[in-house]
């Protein structure tokens, strides 16, 4: 992150004793989950609750009663039937919970939560707590404490000393999350964790009915599938499934906007028809099927049926092209996309020509979109490489074409795919090999999955022909499953096709990945997006000569580039993760202020005496970044709790009692390793900051040697 100015001073710490560290603050006690030595921020899900019914005999009749009383929108069993989860209207939730807690036949009722660090991961509470105590805490006292809190000690945890499992009874005044945080304030408690239920699927996986056929997104192997020939979409979706604020423009022949996978709240943005100029880019001719399939690969909505696109959460801007590539049509296309707010412009088409350099106006139209669009960050423009198995810029001695359409030494040039501001996409197969038809050359940026098949192209006065010499035999690799025109028109008689392909398929796959990247980091400019895609691509190799020209360009040069695959096959997860990491590392700051307190402060072995060290910030501003360095020497660091309190009075736990027998602490706490610090974001920095340290034991002493603040505003 850029540092404009750094001020450094050293200050004598302020010491205060006789105060008790409260651990998790009362206002956060219900949304901080104690888990594995960490404190995880939770959000309440505002339309789900869970209940645990006393006996199986009562379950059927009680559930029927609750259905009539609450009219839930959905009911499901959780944790092998231990819990029943019910979805209700948001305004019903608290009343439903209150009623459930008053019914004798319901043993336990709770909110449902989400992990802030893993959105959409539902956390279901069970009525159990696991608590580990210090060895000197008598069992009689443990049971007395349990009774006060409404807990019953059920059993010990085998293999772990002084650790017990407690049941939360109806007498408990707080839920297990709050109880755990309350217990962690007790000096005799080492660990207190609620028992929670999380789905066993660690990666997001859409429920759309044809998703299992969309091998290009994710697969576990099988017939016709090489290991990791997919784009690793599921891990990328754990970061983001796309934002409606990111608009992916797909430019193509026409789009079936009645298709259910191309609809959704806020999905459609500024459709335009450059061909008929009626604003509705719908198919009007039997052959206008291409655009629907292309759009499905990039942005198909997650509906629970059909297919899903790489970026289902992004918006979709359909632009019907004229079918001609004159200067004005290209200007209208790109200027229109920019003016209507496109973030990404995907172009799965090329001129019906062997040699097609761009005019100045065409070059300029693309350049302006890629540099002036998206409020100056640049629209990300993508083109498919083409399907003729020819160089984007080079000579080939042609022979064996149908009707001798081409003969002799021929210069090939694809002006759109060669534009320096464009991301050019070639095609790989489900076997991680070059698609036989895919064009190639030094201008290819990345490859993406598609089908396999014979090379072909459209030529004026000839139509669509296979390029020569003709390739005989089978083409190993699976087709692409995507949306198709609804009804009997289209590539199939259903609303979906499993045989789509060409670099026309590969291009929207990468466009979808770009949509995810910009959702994770909207500050990236177009050049940065291209660089990240290339830097994070998988280096697939194919050393087998292609069956048409006998060339073998599937290896990489010393720059890491392959003529067939560019810088490799796109990896959605790596690209999105890199975009997200850069967003955190490159927050734009106007100023960075650093203060250090280096006077030694004694930490007594006294759980009633909290120590405080203060640093005063005289500057004003709102917090955008924070780093807190703490250096402590102590006989047993696991005895300590460390918190920071900002001038507005917000306290954040930096370090729980998880350091065990360590004796030296030198650590910098940041947004990345201490997510709770995000609670201080956008708050004022002016005033007194305090580091608060409490020794929960009376055995070992220690010293705070130094602490410092680095605040970005």
XYZ file of C-alpha atoms in Angstrom:
713
model
C 0.000 0.000 0.000
C 1.373 3.464 -0.744
C 2.750 5.327 2.258
C 2.473 9.080 1.905
C 3.775 10.080 5.318
C 4.993 8.236 8.400
C 5.290 9.874 11.810
C 7.217 7.969 14.493
C 7.343 8.851 18.196
C 8.073 6.912 21.389
C 5.863 7.273 24.398
C 5.779 6.220 28.047
C 2.936 3.693 28.632
C 0.097 4.437 30.956
C -0.503 1.754 33.615
C -3.750 0.927 35.310
C -4.408 -1.909 37.729
C -7.401 -3.368 39.447
C -9.454 -3.768 36.261
C -10.775 -7.069 34.961
C -10.369 -7.984 31.304
C -13.815 -8.873 30.072
C -12.753 -11.040 27.110
C -15.393 -10.843 24.402
C -17.447 -7.728 25.050
C -21.097 -8.197 26.097
C -22.386 -6.738 22.846
C -20.348 -9.305 20.890
C -20.843 -12.284 23.175
C -23.670 -13.617 21.034
C -21.800 -13.431 17.732
C -18.289 -14.668 18.572
C -17.793 -18.418 18.269
C -14.998 -19.945 20.349
C -13.464 -22.540 18.044
C -10.041 -24.185 17.932
C -8.364 -21.407 19.871
C -9.850 -18.770 17.583
C -12.706 -16.358 17.984
C -14.841 -16.478 14.842
C -17.279 -13.746 13.960
C -20.817 -14.929 13.216
C -23.841 -13.371 11.572
C -27.371 -14.370 12.415
C -29.427 -15.835 9.594
C -32.642 -13.885 9.869
C -35.122 -16.429 8.559
C -33.996 -19.808 9.966
C -34.272 -21.342 13.430
C -33.609 -24.791 14.837
C -35.415 -26.805 17.488
C -34.539 -29.987 19.344
C -37.583 -31.987 20.405
C -37.457 -33.906 23.698
C -38.554 -37.310 22.358
C -38.966 -38.913 18.969
C -42.510 -39.872 19.939
C -43.453 -36.201 20.193
C -41.662 -35.114 17.039
C -44.300 -35.904 14.431
C -47.278 -34.368 16.234
C -45.346 -31.324 17.451
C -43.893 -30.650 14.029
C -47.357 -30.812 12.515
C -48.585 -28.322 15.126
C -45.707 -25.929 14.413
C -46.298 -26.128 10.680
C -49.878 -25.024 11.211
C -48.828 -22.316 13.677
C -45.859 -20.852 11.779
C -46.514 -21.958 8.191
C -42.758 -22.371 7.570
C -41.357 -21.830 4.091
C -39.106 -24.889 4.426
C -38.359 -27.654 6.925
C -35.288 -29.888 7.004
C -33.545 -32.331 9.292
C -30.069 -31.410 10.568
C -27.359 -33.522 12.213
C -28.945 -36.909 11.653
C -32.278 -35.661 12.942
C -30.982 -34.159 16.181
C -32.281 -30.791 15.056
C -35.168 -29.635 12.935
C -34.452 -26.466 10.959
C -37.386 -24.301 9.920
C -37.374 -21.383 7.521
C -39.872 -18.677 8.420
C -40.579 -15.149 7.345
C -38.036 -12.729 8.769
C -40.631 -10.872 10.846
C -41.745 -14.174 12.427
C -38.355 -15.344 13.619
C -38.090 -13.888 17.126
C -41.707 -14.699 18.031
C -41.232 -18.255 16.783
C -38.084 -18.658 18.880
C -39.813 -17.291 21.974
C -42.716 -19.681 21.509
C -40.404 -22.646 20.927
C -38.439 -21.938 24.097
C -41.638 -21.904 26.155
C -42.878 -25.295 24.940
C -42.061 -28.148 27.335
C -41.718 -30.598 24.470
C -38.923 -28.554 22.858
C -35.634 -29.179 24.587
C -33.638 -26.483 22.789
C -34.265 -23.713 20.234
C -31.734 -21.479 18.557
C -30.939 -19.026 15.818
C -28.963 -20.242 12.813
C -25.693 -18.448 12.068
C -23.233 -17.861 9.234
C -19.476 -17.608 9.519
C -18.269 -14.169 8.483
C -15.131 -15.772 7.064
C -17.147 -18.262 5.004
C -20.416 -16.676 3.859
C -23.330 -19.042 3.301
C -21.776 -21.623 5.618
C -24.611 -22.237 8.049
C -23.717 -22.892 11.685
C -26.306 -24.876 13.665
C -26.055 -24.891 17.476
C -26.541 -28.031 19.517
C -27.297 -27.906 23.236
C -23.789 -28.912 24.281
C -20.616 -27.230 25.517
C -17.128 -28.660 25.858
C -15.133 -27.029 28.661
C -11.541 -27.606 29.777
C -10.583 -26.432 33.278
C -7.254 -25.934 35.022
C -6.090 -28.895 37.087
C -6.485 -27.018 40.377
C -10.213 -26.353 39.866
C -12.154 -28.856 42.080
C -14.826 -30.992 40.462
C -17.317 -29.930 43.147
C -16.769 -26.282 42.205
C -17.108 -27.145 38.524
C -20.526 -28.669 39.153
C -21.584 -25.667 41.227
C -20.576 -23.345 38.394
C -22.460 -25.534 35.928
C -25.653 -25.406 37.991
C -25.459 -21.615 38.202
C -25.290 -21.416 34.408
C -27.980 -24.013 33.716
C -25.566 -26.732 32.603
C -25.409 -30.431 33.402
C -22.076 -32.273 33.267
C -22.720 -35.332 31.118
C -19.292 -36.929 30.655
C -15.583 -36.352 30.464
C -13.620 -36.100 27.245
C -11.393 -39.149 26.974
C -7.705 -38.393 26.646
C -7.967 -34.748 27.715
C -7.484 -33.874 31.361
C -10.159 -31.875 33.202
C -12.343 -31.573 30.114
C -16.075 -32.217 30.262
C -19.106 -32.155 28.014
C -22.059 -30.253 29.401
C -25.676 -30.180 28.275
C -27.370 -26.794 28.129
C -30.715 -27.123 29.902
C -33.828 -25.009 29.604
C -32.767 -23.360 32.865
C -29.859 -21.680 31.072
C -30.385 -17.955 30.612
C -28.035 -17.779 27.616
C -27.355 -19.777 24.478
C -24.205 -21.913 24.090
C -22.316 -19.179 22.217
C -22.822 -16.659 25.010
C -22.172 -19.260 27.689
C -18.839 -20.158 26.103
C -17.766 -16.529 26.051
C -18.904 -16.098 29.659
C -16.902 -19.152 30.728
C -13.794 -17.909 28.921
C -13.722 -14.934 31.297
C -13.122 -17.349 34.179
C -9.443 -17.724 35.058
C -9.949 -21.466 35.684
C -11.299 -22.114 32.178
C -8.836 -22.908 29.401
C -11.297 -23.816 26.649
C -15.057 -23.399 26.215
C -16.583 -24.357 22.884
C -20.189 -24.810 21.789
C -20.990 -27.906 19.776
C -21.976 -26.727 16.306
C -23.066 -28.458 13.119
C -21.648 -27.518 9.719
C -22.403 -29.154 6.401
C -19.819 -31.763 5.400
C -19.310 -30.200 1.968
C -16.294 -27.898 2.426
C -16.568 -26.264 -1.024
C -19.540 -24.509 -2.534
C -21.329 -26.724 -5.053
C -24.425 -25.547 -6.947
C -27.567 -27.634 -6.828
C -28.500 -27.020 -10.464
C -29.616 -30.314 -11.968
C -27.075 -30.386 -14.813
C -24.154 -29.130 -12.750
C -22.586 -32.592 -12.551
C -22.259 -32.512 -16.359
C -20.424 -29.179 -16.303
C -17.018 -30.802 -15.972
C -15.248 -27.583 -16.955
C -16.240 -26.014 -13.616
C -15.273 -28.871 -11.303
C -14.998 -32.643 -11.509
C -13.617 -35.597 -9.577
C -12.397 -37.547 -12.596
C -14.080 -40.150 -14.746
C -14.296 -41.261 -18.324
C -12.903 -38.661 -20.703
C -11.618 -36.497 -17.846
C -8.000 -35.792 -16.977
C -7.082 -34.711 -13.488
C -7.567 -30.976 -12.943
C -8.815 -30.241 -16.443
C -11.480 -28.071 -14.784
C -11.018 -24.441 -13.667
C -11.387 -25.093 -9.892
C -14.577 -23.059 -9.700
C -15.870 -24.354 -6.376
C -12.996 -22.941 -4.338
C -13.348 -19.655 -6.208
C -17.047 -19.613 -5.275
C -16.074 -19.927 -1.620
C -14.621 -16.427 -2.061
C -17.364 -14.992 -4.287
C -19.989 -16.188 -6.711
C -20.066 -12.770 -8.306
C -21.588 -9.399 -7.558
C -24.460 -7.747 -9.406
C -22.311 -4.610 -9.500
C -20.009 -6.398 -11.970
C -21.643 -6.398 -15.405
C -20.536 -8.977 -17.975
C -21.445 -7.916 -21.505
C -21.770 -10.790 -23.946
C -21.727 -9.724 -27.591
C -23.200 -12.301 -29.938
C -25.883 -13.208 -32.469
C -28.926 -13.223 -30.123
C -30.049 -14.306 -26.664
C -33.091 -16.172 -25.429
C -33.918 -13.836 -22.548
C -36.857 -16.063 -21.623
C -34.423 -18.777 -20.556
C -34.764 -19.322 -16.777
C -30.991 -19.445 -16.326
C -30.605 -15.951 -17.799
C -33.133 -14.387 -15.453
C -33.092 -13.249 -11.850
C -33.526 -10.166 -9.710
C -31.140 -7.543 -11.074
C -29.624 -10.009 -13.549
C -30.358 -8.245 -16.827
C -28.691 -4.886 -17.487
C -29.289 -2.642 -20.515
C -29.962 -5.207 -23.268
C -29.312 -3.825 -26.732
C -29.898 -4.941 -30.292
C -27.467 -3.406 -32.769
C -28.977 -5.481 -35.561
C -32.680 -4.620 -35.452
C -32.328 -1.614 -33.115
C -35.443 -2.555 -31.160
C -33.756 -3.043 -27.790
C -34.645 -6.745 -27.625
C -31.695 -8.959 -28.607
C -33.935 -12.026 -28.934
C -33.451 -14.717 -31.602
C -35.546 -14.133 -34.701
C -34.001 -16.743 -36.999
C -33.503 -20.473 -36.617
C -29.701 -20.282 -36.590
C -29.414 -17.639 -33.846
C -28.474 -20.065 -31.079
C -24.882 -19.158 -30.347
C -25.351 -16.249 -27.936
C -27.614 -18.102 -25.508
C -25.072 -20.905 -25.106
C -22.172 -18.474 -24.717
C -24.014 -16.415 -22.102
C -24.927 -19.535 -20.158
C -21.274 -20.451 -19.718
C -20.372 -17.036 -18.334
C -23.334 -15.936 -16.232
C -26.110 -18.557 -16.003
C -27.971 -17.929 -12.763
C -27.982 -20.466 -9.956
C -31.626 -21.514 -9.929
C -31.528 -25.038 -8.539
C -32.144 -26.552 -11.961
C -30.404 -26.497 -15.309
C -26.867 -25.135 -15.494
C -24.784 -22.542 -13.701
C -22.306 -20.071 -15.159
C -18.820 -19.349 -13.907
C -20.094 -16.067 -12.415
C -23.754 -16.678 -11.526
C -23.941 -13.648 -9.250
C -22.758 -11.137 -11.850
C -25.094 -9.076 -13.997
C -25.621 -9.857 -17.674
C -25.609 -7.283 -20.479
C -26.709 -8.935 -23.751
C -25.600 -7.110 -26.904
C -26.829 -8.451 -30.229
C -24.247 -7.794 -32.940
C -25.034 -6.752 -36.497
C -23.261 -9.657 -38.162
C -20.885 -7.212 -39.835
C -17.568 -5.814 -38.664
C -17.399 -2.309 -40.062
C -15.857 0.537 -38.088
C -19.167 1.990 -36.985
C -20.575 -1.300 -35.755
C -17.434 -1.940 -33.688
C -17.568 1.572 -32.269
C -21.246 1.200 -31.419
C -20.606 -2.136 -29.795
C -17.754 -1.058 -27.524
C -18.913 2.493 -26.851
C -22.385 1.207 -26.045
C -21.031 -1.396 -23.647
C -18.900 1.214 -21.880
C -21.657 3.820 -21.629
C -24.112 1.276 -20.215
C -21.722 0.233 -17.457
C -20.090 -2.992 -18.666
C -17.186 -4.289 -16.586
C -16.288 -7.203 -18.878
C -16.865 -7.501 -22.642
C -16.825 -11.047 -24.011
C -16.545 -11.584 -27.772
C -16.860 -15.144 -29.089
C -16.673 -14.226 -32.753
C -14.121 -13.358 -35.402
C -14.182 -12.011 -38.954
C -14.927 -14.408 -41.811
C -11.473 -13.750 -43.202
C -8.010 -15.284 -43.205
C -6.230 -11.956 -42.909
C -7.979 -9.182 -41.012
C -5.966 -6.292 -39.564
C -7.991 -3.805 -37.557
C -8.631 -0.291 -38.772
C -7.569 2.658 -36.655
C -11.161 3.205 -35.550
C -11.547 -0.407 -34.558
C -8.248 -0.414 -32.665
C -9.218 2.829 -31.002
C -12.690 1.588 -30.046
C -11.187 -1.400 -28.245
C -8.414 0.685 -26.687
C -10.859 3.253 -25.326
C -13.032 0.535 -23.822
C -10.002 -1.125 -22.234
C -8.538 2.109 -20.841
C -11.434 4.554 -20.320
C -14.258 2.200 -19.409
C -15.231 1.270 -15.868
C -14.542 4.807 -14.637
C -11.004 4.784 -15.941
C -10.001 1.325 -14.736
C -10.787 -0.143 -18.144
C -13.294 -2.725 -19.274
C -11.748 -6.172 -19.537
C -12.098 -7.183 -23.200
C -11.859 -10.852 -24.191
C -11.815 -12.518 -27.614
C -11.835 -16.153 -28.616
C -8.743 -17.206 -30.558
C -10.664 -18.903 -33.373
C -11.272 -22.467 -34.529
C -9.171 -22.983 -37.670
C -6.013 -24.428 -36.029
C -4.043 -21.576 -37.513
C -1.622 -18.975 -36.169
C -3.055 -15.640 -35.130
C -0.207 -14.109 -37.095
C 1.861 -16.347 -39.354
C 2.204 -18.281 -42.603
C 1.008 -21.792 -43.412
C 1.388 -23.743 -46.673
C -2.260 -24.627 -47.265
C -3.463 -27.764 -49.023
C -6.365 -30.190 -48.951
C -9.117 -27.611 -48.381
C -12.611 -28.441 -49.642
C -13.094 -26.941 -53.097
C -9.471 -25.737 -52.877
C -10.740 -22.738 -50.954
C -7.134 -22.031 -49.906
C -3.909 -23.200 -51.566
C -0.243 -22.446 -51.136
C 1.561 -20.233 -48.661
C -1.059 -18.170 -46.844
C -0.568 -15.360 -44.335
C -2.952 -15.538 -41.385
C -3.752 -12.572 -39.196
C -6.515 -12.133 -36.630
C -6.652 -8.456 -35.778
C -9.087 -8.642 -32.871
C -7.260 -11.453 -31.085
C -3.926 -9.668 -31.605
C -5.014 -6.350 -30.089
C -2.647 -5.592 -27.168
C -5.517 -4.611 -24.847
C -7.377 -7.884 -25.414
C -7.258 -11.144 -23.449
C -7.178 -13.829 -26.136
C -8.423 -17.269 -25.145
C -7.537 -20.606 -26.755
C -9.184 -23.957 -25.995
C -8.070 -27.012 -24.040
C -9.994 -30.269 -23.721
C -11.332 -32.345 -20.844
C -8.104 -34.359 -21.193
C -5.938 -31.249 -20.653
C -4.821 -31.301 -24.286
C -5.048 -28.773 -27.068
C -8.413 -28.749 -28.785
C -7.501 -29.751 -32.343
C -9.294 -26.729 -33.821
C -7.869 -24.050 -31.505
C -5.914 -21.189 -33.079
C -2.560 -20.416 -31.544
C 0.300 -17.941 -31.346
C 2.229 -15.563 -29.149
C -0.849 -13.383 -28.618
C -2.750 -16.104 -26.741
C -3.080 -15.069 -23.100
C -4.634 -18.155 -21.516
C -6.499 -21.310 -22.443
C -9.824 -22.479 -21.051
C -11.784 -25.734 -21.229
C -13.923 -26.561 -24.236
C -14.802 -29.523 -26.445
C -12.710 -31.145 -29.163
C -13.365 -31.428 -32.865
C -12.104 -30.774 -36.390
C -10.743 -27.338 -37.310
C -13.113 -25.195 -39.350
C -13.912 -21.617 -40.271
C -16.378 -19.524 -42.203
C -15.267 -18.092 -45.530
C -17.122 -15.639 -47.771
C -19.027 -17.304 -50.622
C -18.083 -20.733 -49.248
C -19.670 -20.881 -45.814
C -18.496 -23.002 -42.894
C -15.822 -25.460 -44.009
C -13.292 -27.726 -42.343
C -9.758 -26.484 -42.810
C -7.317 -28.618 -44.753
C -5.909 -31.112 -44.749
C -9.004 -32.798 -43.360
C -8.518 -34.589 -40.055
C -9.980 -38.066 -39.871
C -10.710 -40.125 -36.796
C -12.206 -39.407 -33.406
C -11.641 -36.352 -31.241
C -11.150 -37.242 -27.598
C -12.805 -34.943 -25.100
C -16.211 -34.037 -23.710
C -18.567 -31.337 -24.898
C -19.613 -28.283 -22.917
C -22.989 -28.311 -21.174
C -24.709 -24.939 -21.209
C -27.976 -23.116 -21.815
C -29.759 -23.478 -25.146
C -32.764 -21.781 -26.658
C -35.928 -22.888 -24.929
C -38.291 -25.225 -26.708
C -37.438 -27.252 -29.791
C -35.311 -24.583 -31.451
C -31.602 -24.376 -30.757
C -28.855 -26.971 -30.663
C -31.080 -29.544 -28.963
C -34.760 -30.216 -28.373
C -34.424 -29.187 -24.733
C -33.405 -25.901 -23.140
C -29.838 -27.164 -22.678
C -27.074 -28.570 -24.838
C -24.136 -30.773 -23.885
C -22.291 -30.502 -27.192
C -21.341 -26.834 -27.339
C -17.698 -25.987 -27.912
C -15.034 -24.154 -29.849
C -13.028 -21.239 -28.557
C -16.491 -19.664 -28.397
C -16.933 -21.740 -25.222
C -13.505 -21.032 -23.796
C -13.843 -17.242 -24.009
C -16.966 -16.833 -21.805
C -15.475 -19.211 -19.245
C -12.606 -16.763 -18.771
C -15.036 -13.829 -18.892
C -16.844 -15.407 -15.964
C -13.579 -15.807 -14.067
C -12.861 -12.120 -14.670
C -16.307 -11.304 -13.293
C -15.428 -13.164 -10.099
C -12.067 -11.392 -9.884
C -13.664 -7.959 -10.158
C -16.282 -8.966 -7.599
C -13.466 -9.803 -5.182
C -11.454 -6.698 -6.077
C -13.265 -3.950 -8.010
C -10.144 -1.754 -7.903
C -8.208 -3.859 -10.421
C -7.574 -2.200 -13.757
C -7.841 -4.156 -16.994
C -4.089 -4.657 -17.282
C -3.861 -6.026 -13.756
C -6.666 -8.494 -14.475
C -4.814 -9.802 -17.522
C -1.564 -10.134 -15.592
C -3.192 -11.993 -12.702
C -4.920 -14.414 -15.082
C -1.596 -15.169 -16.742
C 0.364 -15.411 -13.496
C -2.086 -17.845 -11.869
C -2.806 -20.119 -14.853
C -2.072 -23.861 -14.663
C 0.847 -24.967 -16.838
C -0.808 -27.851 -18.649
C 1.389 -29.516 -21.278
C 0.628 -31.398 -24.474
C 3.682 -32.764 -26.277
C 1.692 -34.695 -28.865
C 1.883 -33.190 -32.384
C -1.479 -31.981 -33.612
C -3.050 -34.372 -36.144
C -3.501 -31.759 -38.877
C -0.251 -29.807 -39.213
C 2.096 -32.028 -37.188
C 3.138 -29.139 -34.932
C 3.882 -29.496 -31.211
C 3.613 -26.184 -29.383
C 2.246 -27.437 -26.074
C 5.352 -26.676 -23.995
C 6.450 -23.376 -22.451
C 9.350 -21.057 -23.286
C 11.589 -19.341 -20.750
C 8.929 -16.634 -20.291
C 6.404 -19.272 -19.285
C 4.420 -18.930 -22.519
C 3.087 -21.651 -24.795
C 1.889 -20.930 -28.325
C -1.023 -23.308 -27.744
C -2.042 -22.467 -24.184
C -0.685 -18.970 -23.619
C 0.465 -18.764 -20.011
C -1.606 -21.830 -19.131
C -5.163 -22.968 -18.469
C -7.157 -20.494 -16.428
C -7.500 -21.357 -12.737
C -10.510 -19.581 -11.275
C -9.589 -20.100 -7.639
C -5.994 -18.924 -7.966
C -7.036 -15.888 -10.005
C -9.822 -14.840 -7.643
C -7.660 -15.444 -4.566
C -4.852 -13.346 -6.054
C -7.326 -10.577 -6.850
C -8.644 -10.666 -3.298
C -5.145 -10.664 -1.793
C -4.168 -7.658 -3.876
C -7.286 -5.840 -2.698
C -6.171 -6.254 0.914
C -2.567 -5.347 0.178
C -3.280 -2.293 -1.964
C -5.807 -0.347 0.010
C -5.343 3.273 -1.012
C -4.292 5.284 2.009
C -3.769 9.024 2.232
C -1.561 8.733 5.297
C 0.043 6.160 7.583
C 0.673 7.069 11.229
C 3.009 5.019 13.410
C 3.402 5.269 17.167
C 5.560 3.087 19.425
C 5.577 2.615 23.191
C 8.856 1.011 24.282
C 8.964 1.356 28.073
C 8.905 -1.990 29.889
C 5.678 -2.737 31.765
C 5.468 -5.478 34.413
C 2.601 -7.969 34.065
C 1.883 -9.295 37.572
C 0.512 -12.781 38.219
C -2.769 -11.321 39.419
C -6.051 -12.007 37.644
C -7.607 -8.953 39.324
C -4.977 -6.523 38.033
C -5.311 -5.677 34.384
C -2.405 -3.745 32.899
C -2.952 -0.984 30.363
C -0.478 0.733 28.077
C -1.660 3.803 26.214
C -0.740 5.547 22.974
C -2.251 8.898 22.009
C -3.020 9.744 18.382
C -3.351 13.481 17.755
C -4.219 13.214 14.057
C -7.772 12.866 12.838
C -9.118 10.512 10.221
C -11.068 7.298 9.732
C -9.314 3.970 10.032
C -8.670 2.056 6.809
C -5.796 -0.157 7.880
C -4.248 -1.215 11.186
C -1.198 -3.143 12.345
C -0.575 -3.728 16.060
C 2.814 -5.088 17.066
C 3.107 -6.648 20.536
C 6.275 -7.962 22.200
C 5.906 -9.786 25.535
C 8.127 -12.027 27.661
C 6.221 -14.255 30.117
C 6.673 -17.565 31.920
C 3.494 -19.081 30.441
C 1.850 -17.039 27.683
C -1.232 -19.246 27.773
C -2.209 -17.384 30.955
C -2.620 -14.073 29.099
C -5.464 -12.334 27.320
C -4.581 -9.278 25.231
C -7.031 -6.731 23.852
C -6.903 -3.329 22.182
C -9.398 -0.541 22.789
C -9.846 2.269 20.265
C -10.581 5.893 21.244
C -14.335 5.500 20.567
C -14.333 2.722 23.196
C -14.542 -0.340 20.945
C -12.546 -3.255 22.389
C -11.180 -6.107 20.265
C -9.535 -9.267 21.591
C -6.163 -9.682 19.918
C -4.935 -12.779 21.702
C -6.913 -15.329 23.660
C -5.422 -17.888 26.006
C -4.129 -20.058 23.193
C -0.345 -19.625 23.362
C 0.209 -22.467 25.824
C 3.728 -22.906 27.193
C 5.341 -20.338 24.901
C 7.379 -17.677 26.701
C 8.133 -15.143 23.939
C 5.515 -13.269 21.913
C 6.497 -11.117 18.955
C 3.485 -10.740 16.727
C 1.820 -8.207 14.442
C -1.984 -8.321 14.460
C -3.667 -7.271 11.194
C -6.994 -7.517 9.390
C -5.713 -10.694 7.751
C -4.799 -12.673 10.878
C -7.219 -10.977 13.308
C -10.518 -10.461 11.447
C -12.175 -8.928 14.513
C -10.055 -5.810 13.908
C -12.382 -5.062 11.000
C -14.845 -3.900 13.656
C -12.647 -0.796 13.991
C -12.811 0.041 10.271
C -14.079 3.515 9.361
C -14.025 4.633 13.005
C -12.114 7.692 14.194
C -8.470 7.293 15.203
C -8.072 10.497 17.266
C -7.530 9.992 20.980
C -6.194 7.401 23.384
C -5.567 3.814 22.231
C -5.057 1.236 24.958
C -3.441 -2.192 25.000
C -4.991 -4.228 27.833
C -3.279 -7.309 29.269
C -4.569 -9.640 31.965
C -2.791 -12.611 33.537
C -5.514 -15.121 34.432
C -3.202 -17.163 36.651
C -1.213 -16.399 39.787
C 1.808 -18.483 38.848
C 4.018 -16.627 36.361
C 4.935 -12.991 35.863
C 5.966 -11.281 32.667
C 6.786 -8.033 30.913
C 5.381 -6.026 28.038
C 8.572 -4.988 26.261
C 7.059 -2.971 23.423
C 3.913 -2.344 21.454
C 3.204 -0.158 18.453
C 0.352 1.066 16.295
C 0.457 1.576 12.541
C -2.752 3.219 11.363
C -3.705 3.875 7.763
C -6.276 6.585 7.039
